[in-house]
Amino acid sequence: MTFPGRRSAALFVSDLHIDAAHPSIARRFLEFLARDARDATALYVLGDLFESWVGDDDPDDAQRSVIAALRDLTGHGVPCFVMHGNRDFLIGGRFAAASGATLLADPVLLTLYGERALVMHGDALCTGDRAYQRLRATVRDTGWQRRFLALPVAARRALADAARAGSQAHNAALAPAIADVDADSVAAVLRAADVGTLIHGHTHRPGIHRFDVDGIARTRIVLGDWYDTGTALRWDAGGFELVRLG
Ligand code: MN
């Protein structure tokens, strides 16, 4: 969908999982960049833009097309911000230079039209899955990343494919509650940041959750994936809404 007659807004997306094996997703995202994002005040990609990313030195054709489209959008004057997800945490400086996007830390506190919001990919909140949190701590270690990136591309690809298969088997065996964010972890990050709003993706369970922490009203906005249709959060001075893109 387009937003006819609407004020421009900040747009948030996540969990596109762009992959050469599923060209419709990249096509949908390129349309979104060329149309809906064109008059955004900023575009935030909150992780898992790509299904896999083994280093900035060897993007495939689908990934190159996304980099070129982001370059076009940032060149048009729309600031783009990209956060790491659990699939593409090796996106680095060469990607940023080529796309014109700025890499965002996870978590990061943003001020949007005067409102503060804590922004995360969301995997760090899934603390019920202890095995995943141990893996996350390993692969986010800079020493581990340096050693991995020193391997030949083919070896990195083989390791990433094996990790992906292992993660699919692990996730298939997880109880649904364990695969979701942990309520105590959500409360802890909101309390620590002293903020009312949290925006994240990762769980592929789009929704808007309202609840209290320490007697203060809070909102957790969860972005959806892009497997069947695009989804985005649009946020402007009048408020926010989760939208499905036709
Ligand atoms: Mn994820």
mmCIF file of C-alpha atoms and ligand atoms in Angstrom:
data_model
loop_
_atom_site.group_PDB
_atom_site.id
_atom_site.type_symbol
_atom_site.label_atom_id
_atom_site.label_comp_id
_atom_site.label_asym_id
_atom_site.label_seq_id
_atom_site.Cartn_x
_atom_site.Cartn_y
_atom_site.Cartn_z
ATOM 1 C CA MET A 1 0.000 0.000 0.000
ATOM 2 C CA THR A 2 1.023 3.577 -0.348
ATOM 3 C CA PHE A 3 0.162 6.297 2.097
ATOM 4 C CA PRO A 4 -1.708 8.852 -0.038
ATOM 5 C CA GLY A 5 -2.173 12.221 1.561
ATOM 6 C CA ARG A 6 -0.367 11.106 4.702
ATOM 7 C CA ARG A 7 2.277 13.071 6.488
ATOM 8 C CA SER A 8 5.679 11.542 6.093
ATOM 9 C CA ALA A 9 6.743 9.318 8.941
ATOM 10 C CA ALA A 10 9.598 7.286 10.327
ATOM 11 C CA LEU A 11 9.289 3.703 9.065
ATOM 12 C CA PHE A 12 10.457 0.561 10.858
ATOM 13 C CA VAL A 13 10.807 -2.895 9.338
ATOM 14 C CA SER A 14 12.546 -6.101 10.403
ATOM 15 C CA ASP A 15 12.858 -9.788 9.641
ATOM 16 C CA LEU A 16 12.811 -9.595 5.867
ATOM 17 C CA HIS A 17 15.168 -12.576 5.667
ATOM 18 C CA ILE A 18 16.097 -11.669 2.092
ATOM 19 C CA ASP A 19 17.524 -14.695 0.394
ATOM 20 C CA ALA A 20 18.342 -15.568 -3.221
ATOM 21 C CA ALA A 21 16.119 -18.644 -2.815
ATOM 22 C CA HIS A 22 13.040 -16.425 -2.178
ATOM 23 C CA PRO A 23 13.253 -13.634 -4.772
ATOM 24 C CA SER A 24 9.721 -12.357 -4.054
ATOM 25 C CA ILE A 25 10.872 -10.960 -0.692
ATOM 26 C CA ALA A 26 13.671 -8.882 -2.212
ATOM 27 C CA ARG A 27 11.254 -7.711 -4.921
ATOM 28 C CA ARG A 28 8.716 -6.618 -2.280
ATOM 29 C CA PHE A 29 11.397 -4.762 -0.317
ATOM 30 C CA LEU A 30 12.780 -3.002 -3.410
ATOM 31 C CA GLU A 31 9.231 -1.817 -4.212
ATOM 32 C CA PHE A 32 8.858 -0.592 -0.642
ATOM 33 C CA LEU A 33 12.154 1.316 -0.840
ATOM 34 C CA ALA A 34 11.255 2.874 -4.189
ATOM 35 C CA ARG A 35 7.717 3.851 -3.145
ATOM 36 C CA ASP A 36 6.709 3.926 0.545
ATOM 37 C CA ALA A 37 10.143 4.744 1.969
ATOM 38 C CA ARG A 38 10.816 7.471 -0.566
ATOM 39 C CA ASP A 39 9.278 10.249 1.537
ATOM 40 C CA ALA A 40 9.944 8.739 4.952
ATOM 41 C CA THR A 41 11.720 10.933 7.489
ATOM 42 C CA ALA A 42 13.933 7.895 8.220
ATOM 43 C CA LEU A 43 13.978 4.151 7.639
ATOM 44 C CA TYR A 44 14.963 1.770 10.438
ATOM 45 C CA VAL A 45 15.700 -1.882 9.655
ATOM 46 C CA LEU A 46 15.689 -3.702 12.991
ATOM 47 C CA GLY A 47 17.626 -6.819 12.105
ATOM 48 C CA ASP A 48 17.451 -9.886 9.885
ATOM 49 C CA LEU A 49 17.353 -7.849 6.701
ATOM 50 C CA PHE A 50 19.165 -10.867 5.243
ATOM 51 C CA GLU A 51 18.633 -14.568 5.893
ATOM 52 C CA SER A 52 22.384 -15.006 6.055
ATOM 53 C CA TRP A 53 25.419 -12.718 5.969
ATOM 54 C CA VAL A 54 28.899 -14.223 6.165
ATOM 55 C CA GLY A 55 30.838 -10.997 5.662
ATOM 56 C CA ASP A 56 30.764 -7.778 3.659
ATOM 57 C CA ASP A 57 33.169 -9.147 1.051
ATOM 58 C CA ASP A 58 30.863 -11.482 -0.835
ATOM 59 C CA PRO A 59 27.235 -10.307 -1.248
ATOM 60 C CA ASP A 60 25.111 -12.324 -3.700
ATOM 61 C CA ASP A 61 22.904 -10.745 -6.379
ATOM 62 C CA ALA A 62 19.854 -10.366 -4.104
ATOM 63 C CA GLN A 63 21.989 -8.710 -1.424
ATOM 64 C CA ARG A 64 23.665 -6.450 -4.000
ATOM 65 C CA SER A 65 20.285 -5.293 -5.280
ATOM 66 C CA VAL A 66 19.266 -4.324 -1.734
ATOM 67 C CA ILE A 67 22.536 -2.452 -1.153
ATOM 68 C CA ALA A 68 22.027 -0.557 -4.424
ATOM 69 C CA ALA A 69 18.424 0.314 -3.533
ATOM 70 C CA LEU A 70 19.453 1.524 -0.065
ATOM 71 C CA ARG A 71 22.185 3.602 -1.711
ATOM 72 C CA ASP A 72 19.540 5.104 -3.982
ATOM 73 C CA LEU A 73 17.273 5.914 -1.018
ATOM 74 C CA THR A 74 20.024 7.407 1.159
ATOM 75 C CA GLY A 75 21.244 9.356 -1.887
ATOM 76 C CA HIS A 76 17.697 10.691 -2.217
ATOM 77 C CA GLY A 77 18.069 12.076 1.316
ATOM 78 C CA VAL A 78 16.264 9.498 3.454
ATOM 79 C CA PRO A 79 18.452 8.462 6.393
ATOM 80 C CA CYS A 80 18.591 4.652 6.730
ATOM 81 C CA PHE A 81 19.591 2.781 9.870
ATOM 82 C CA VAL A 82 20.359 -0.934 10.020
ATOM 83 C CA MET A 83 20.544 -3.002 13.211
ATOM 84 C CA HIS A 84 22.037 -6.465 13.374
ATOM 85 C CA GLY A 85 19.729 -9.466 13.705
ATOM 86 C CA ASN A 86 20.684 -12.978 14.698
ATOM 87 C CA ARG A 87 21.038 -13.874 10.992
ATOM 88 C CA ASP A 88 23.043 -10.916 9.737
ATOM 89 C CA PHE A 89 25.088 -9.806 12.765
ATOM 90 C CA LEU A 90 28.228 -9.711 10.599
ATOM 91 C CA ILE A 91 27.008 -6.769 8.517
ATOM 92 C CA GLY A 92 29.872 -4.315 8.789
ATOM 93 C CA GLY A 93 31.469 -1.123 7.634
ATOM 94 C CA ARG A 94 31.755 -2.026 3.963
ATOM 95 C CA PHE A 95 28.013 -2.668 3.802
ATOM 96 C CA ALA A 96 27.416 0.686 5.513
ATOM 97 C CA ALA A 97 29.717 2.537 3.125
ATOM 98 C CA ALA A 98 28.188 0.889 0.049
ATOM 99 C CA SER A 99 24.561 1.400 1.109
ATOM 100 C CA GLY A 100 24.880 4.767 2.806
ATOM 101 C CA ALA A 101 23.095 3.252 5.823
ATOM 102 C CA THR A 102 24.236 3.779 9.403
ATOM 103 C CA LEU A 103 24.637 0.718 11.625
ATOM 104 C CA LEU A 104 22.662 0.915 14.862
ATOM 105 C CA ALA A 105 23.692 -0.577 18.194
ATOM 106 C CA ASP A 106 21.308 -3.042 19.873
ATOM 107 C CA PRO A 107 19.703 -1.756 22.039
ATOM 108 C CA VAL A 108 19.458 1.896 21.101
ATOM 109 C CA LEU A 109 17.309 4.656 22.536
ATOM 110 C CA LEU A 110 15.671 6.859 19.895
ATOM 111 C CA THR A 111 13.681 10.049 20.185
ATOM 112 C CA LEU A 112 10.919 10.059 17.575
ATOM 113 C CA TYR A 113 8.824 13.208 17.235
ATOM 114 C CA GLY A 114 9.610 14.023 20.862
ATOM 115 C CA GLU A 115 8.806 10.519 22.177
ATOM 116 C CA ARG A 116 11.511 8.196 23.471
ATOM 117 C CA ALA A 117 11.537 4.576 22.371
ATOM 118 C CA LEU A 118 13.912 1.719 23.098
ATOM 119 C CA VAL A 119 14.712 -0.219 19.933
ATOM 120 C CA MET A 120 16.101 -3.754 19.731
ATOM 121 C CA HIS A 121 16.202 -6.695 17.349
ATOM 122 C CA GLY A 122 14.551 -8.780 20.072
ATOM 123 C CA ASP A 123 16.654 -11.942 20.276
ATOM 124 C CA ALA A 124 18.392 -10.675 23.419
ATOM 125 C CA LEU A 125 14.962 -10.671 25.127
ATOM 126 C CA CYS A 126 14.383 -14.390 24.494
ATOM 127 C CA THR A 127 16.172 -15.286 27.708
ATOM 128 C CA GLY A 128 14.105 -18.450 28.268
ATOM 129 C CA ASP A 129 16.176 -20.023 25.491
ATOM 130 C CA ARG A 130 19.435 -20.411 27.377
ATOM 131 C CA ALA A 131 21.159 -22.430 24.661
ATOM 132 C CA TYR A 132 20.516 -19.638 22.165
ATOM 133 C CA GLN A 133 21.774 -16.959 24.592
ATOM 134 C CA ARG A 134 25.036 -18.903 25.032
ATOM 135 C CA LEU A 135 25.431 -19.132 21.245
ATOM 136 C CA ARG A 136 24.649 -15.413 20.930
ATOM 137 C CA ALA A 137 27.344 -14.511 23.455
ATOM 138 C CA THR A 138 29.870 -16.574 21.474
ATOM 139 C CA VAL A 139 29.141 -15.202 18.008
ATOM 140 C CA ARG A 140 28.876 -11.595 19.174
ATOM 141 C CA ASP A 141 32.405 -11.817 20.600
ATOM 142 C CA THR A 142 34.783 -9.711 18.499
ATOM 143 C CA GLY A 143 37.564 -12.339 18.705
ATOM 144 C CA TRP A 144 35.222 -15.048 17.409
ATOM 145 C CA GLN A 145 34.059 -12.737 14.618
ATOM 146 C CA ARG A 146 37.624 -11.871 13.607
ATOM 147 C CA ARG A 147 38.546 -15.566 13.370
ATOM 148 C CA PHE A 148 35.356 -16.383 11.431
ATOM 149 C CA LEU A 149 35.846 -13.534 8.954
ATOM 150 C CA ALA A 150 39.438 -14.683 8.336
ATOM 151 C CA LEU A 151 38.120 -17.991 6.913
ATOM 152 C CA PRO A 152 37.620 -18.395 3.153
ATOM 153 C CA VAL A 153 34.111 -17.471 1.964
ATOM 154 C CA ALA A 154 33.233 -21.094 1.099
ATOM 155 C CA ALA A 155 34.116 -22.228 4.625
ATOM 156 C CA ARG A 156 32.079 -19.377 6.151
ATOM 157 C CA ARG A 157 29.109 -20.328 3.957
ATOM 158 C CA ALA A 158 29.343 -23.983 4.984
ATOM 159 C CA LEU A 159 29.481 -23.053 8.679
ATOM 160 C CA ALA A 160 26.560 -20.620 8.302
ATOM 161 C CA ASP A 161 24.455 -23.278 6.538
ATOM 162 C CA ALA A 162 25.210 -25.787 9.290
ATOM 163 C CA ALA A 163 24.358 -23.206 11.959
ATOM 164 C CA ARG A 164 21.106 -22.381 10.205
ATOM 165 C CA ALA A 165 20.075 -26.041 10.029
ATOM 166 C CA GLY A 166 20.983 -26.469 13.704
ATOM 167 C CA SER A 167 18.977 -23.394 14.652
ATOM 168 C CA GLN A 168 15.916 -24.578 12.700
ATOM 169 C CA ALA A 169 16.008 -27.940 14.494
ATOM 170 C CA HIS A 170 16.506 -26.185 17.841
ATOM 171 C CA ASN A 171 13.623 -23.755 17.242
ATOM 172 C CA ALA A 172 11.272 -26.521 16.060
ATOM 173 C CA ALA A 173 11.781 -28.261 19.411
ATOM 174 C CA LEU A 174 11.207 -25.105 21.512
ATOM 175 C CA ALA A 175 7.983 -24.514 23.424
ATOM 176 C CA PRO A 176 6.165 -21.448 21.983
ATOM 177 C CA ALA A 177 6.535 -19.521 25.266
ATOM 178 C CA ILE A 178 10.307 -20.098 25.282
ATOM 179 C CA ALA A 179 10.628 -18.883 21.670
ATOM 180 C CA ASP A 180 8.938 -15.582 22.602
ATOM 181 C CA VAL A 181 10.414 -12.688 24.553
ATOM 182 C CA ASP A 182 10.625 -13.117 28.325
ATOM 183 C CA ALA A 183 8.287 -10.748 30.217
ATOM 184 C CA ASP A 184 10.787 -10.144 33.037
ATOM 185 C CA SER A 185 13.529 -9.306 30.517
ATOM 186 C CA VAL A 186 11.205 -6.873 28.749
ATOM 187 C CA ALA A 187 10.367 -5.216 32.079
ATOM 188 C CA ALA A 188 14.062 -5.036 32.980
ATOM 189 C CA VAL A 189 15.119 -3.248 29.781
ATOM 190 C CA LEU A 190 12.199 -0.805 29.974
ATOM 191 C CA ARG A 191 13.020 -0.066 33.626
ATOM 192 C CA ALA A 192 16.755 0.324 32.934
ATOM 193 C CA ALA A 193 16.148 2.713 30.023
ATOM 194 C CA ASP A 194 13.371 4.490 31.942
ATOM 195 C CA VAL A 195 11.227 4.441 28.825
ATOM 196 C CA GLY A 196 7.592 3.699 28.020
ATOM 197 C CA THR A 197 7.932 2.205 24.558
ATOM 198 C CA LEU A 198 9.879 -0.758 23.191
ATOM 199 C CA ILE A 199 10.041 -1.587 19.478
ATOM 200 C CA HIS A 200 11.472 -4.920 18.325
ATOM 201 C CA GLY A 201 11.172 -7.731 15.794
ATOM 202 C CA HIS A 202 12.692 -11.219 15.743
ATOM 203 C CA THR A 203 9.732 -13.241 17.042
ATOM 204 C CA HIS A 204 7.646 -12.822 13.863
ATOM 205 C CA ARG A 205 4.646 -12.200 16.114
ATOM 206 C CA PRO A 206 3.526 -8.697 15.094
ATOM 207 C CA GLY A 207 1.389 -6.879 17.613
ATOM 208 C CA ILE A 208 1.015 -4.033 20.067
ATOM 209 C CA HIS A 209 1.130 -5.007 23.737
ATOM 210 C CA ARG A 210 0.137 -2.594 26.518
ATOM 211 C CA PHE A 211 1.032 -3.363 30.126
ATOM 212 C CA ASP A 212 2.367 -1.761 33.325
ATOM 213 C CA VAL A 213 5.865 -1.972 34.782
ATOM 214 C CA ASP A 214 6.288 -0.420 38.245
ATOM 215 C CA GLY A 215 2.823 1.126 37.854
ATOM 216 C CA ILE A 216 3.804 2.966 34.672
ATOM 217 C CA ALA A 217 2.010 2.281 31.365
ATOM 218 C CA ARG A 218 4.288 0.753 28.730
ATOM 219 C CA THR A 219 3.883 -0.302 25.117
ATOM 220 C CA ARG A 220 5.734 -3.061 23.287
ATOM 221 C CA ILE A 221 5.467 -2.879 19.503
ATOM 222 C CA VAL A 222 6.473 -6.047 17.636
ATOM 223 C CA LEU A 223 7.237 -5.904 13.925
ATOM 224 C CA GLY A 224 6.255 -8.742 11.588
ATOM 225 C CA ASP A 225 8.219 -10.734 9.031
ATOM 226 C CA TRP A 226 8.120 -10.320 5.253
ATOM 227 C CA TYR A 227 7.570 -13.920 4.142
ATOM 228 C CA ASP A 228 4.078 -13.456 2.670
ATOM 229 C CA THR A 229 3.559 -9.706 2.761
ATOM 230 C CA GLY A 230 5.518 -6.676 3.840
ATOM 231 C CA THR A 231 4.776 -5.120 7.207
ATOM 232 C CA ALA A 232 6.023 -1.875 8.679
ATOM 233 C CA LEU A 233 5.579 0.382 11.660
ATOM 234 C CA ARG A 234 4.937 3.983 10.691
ATOM 235 C CA TRP A 235 5.506 6.581 13.382
ATOM 236 C CA ASP A 236 4.748 10.277 13.039
ATOM 237 C CA ALA A 237 3.737 13.195 15.218
ATOM 238 C CA GLY A 238 0.160 11.868 15.323
ATOM 239 C CA GLY A 239 1.113 8.448 16.679
ATOM 240 C CA PHE A 240 2.006 5.068 15.295
ATOM 241 C CA GLU A 241 0.450 2.170 13.434
ATOM 242 C CA LEU A 242 1.501 -1.248 12.209
ATOM 243 C CA VAL A 243 0.652 -1.518 8.531
ATOM 244 C CA ARG A 244 0.580 -4.382 6.062
ATOM 245 C CA LEU A 245 1.942 -3.503 2.652
ATOM 246 C CA GLY A 246 -0.028 -4.844 -0.306
HETATM 247 MN MN MN B 1 15.867 -12.652 14.321
#
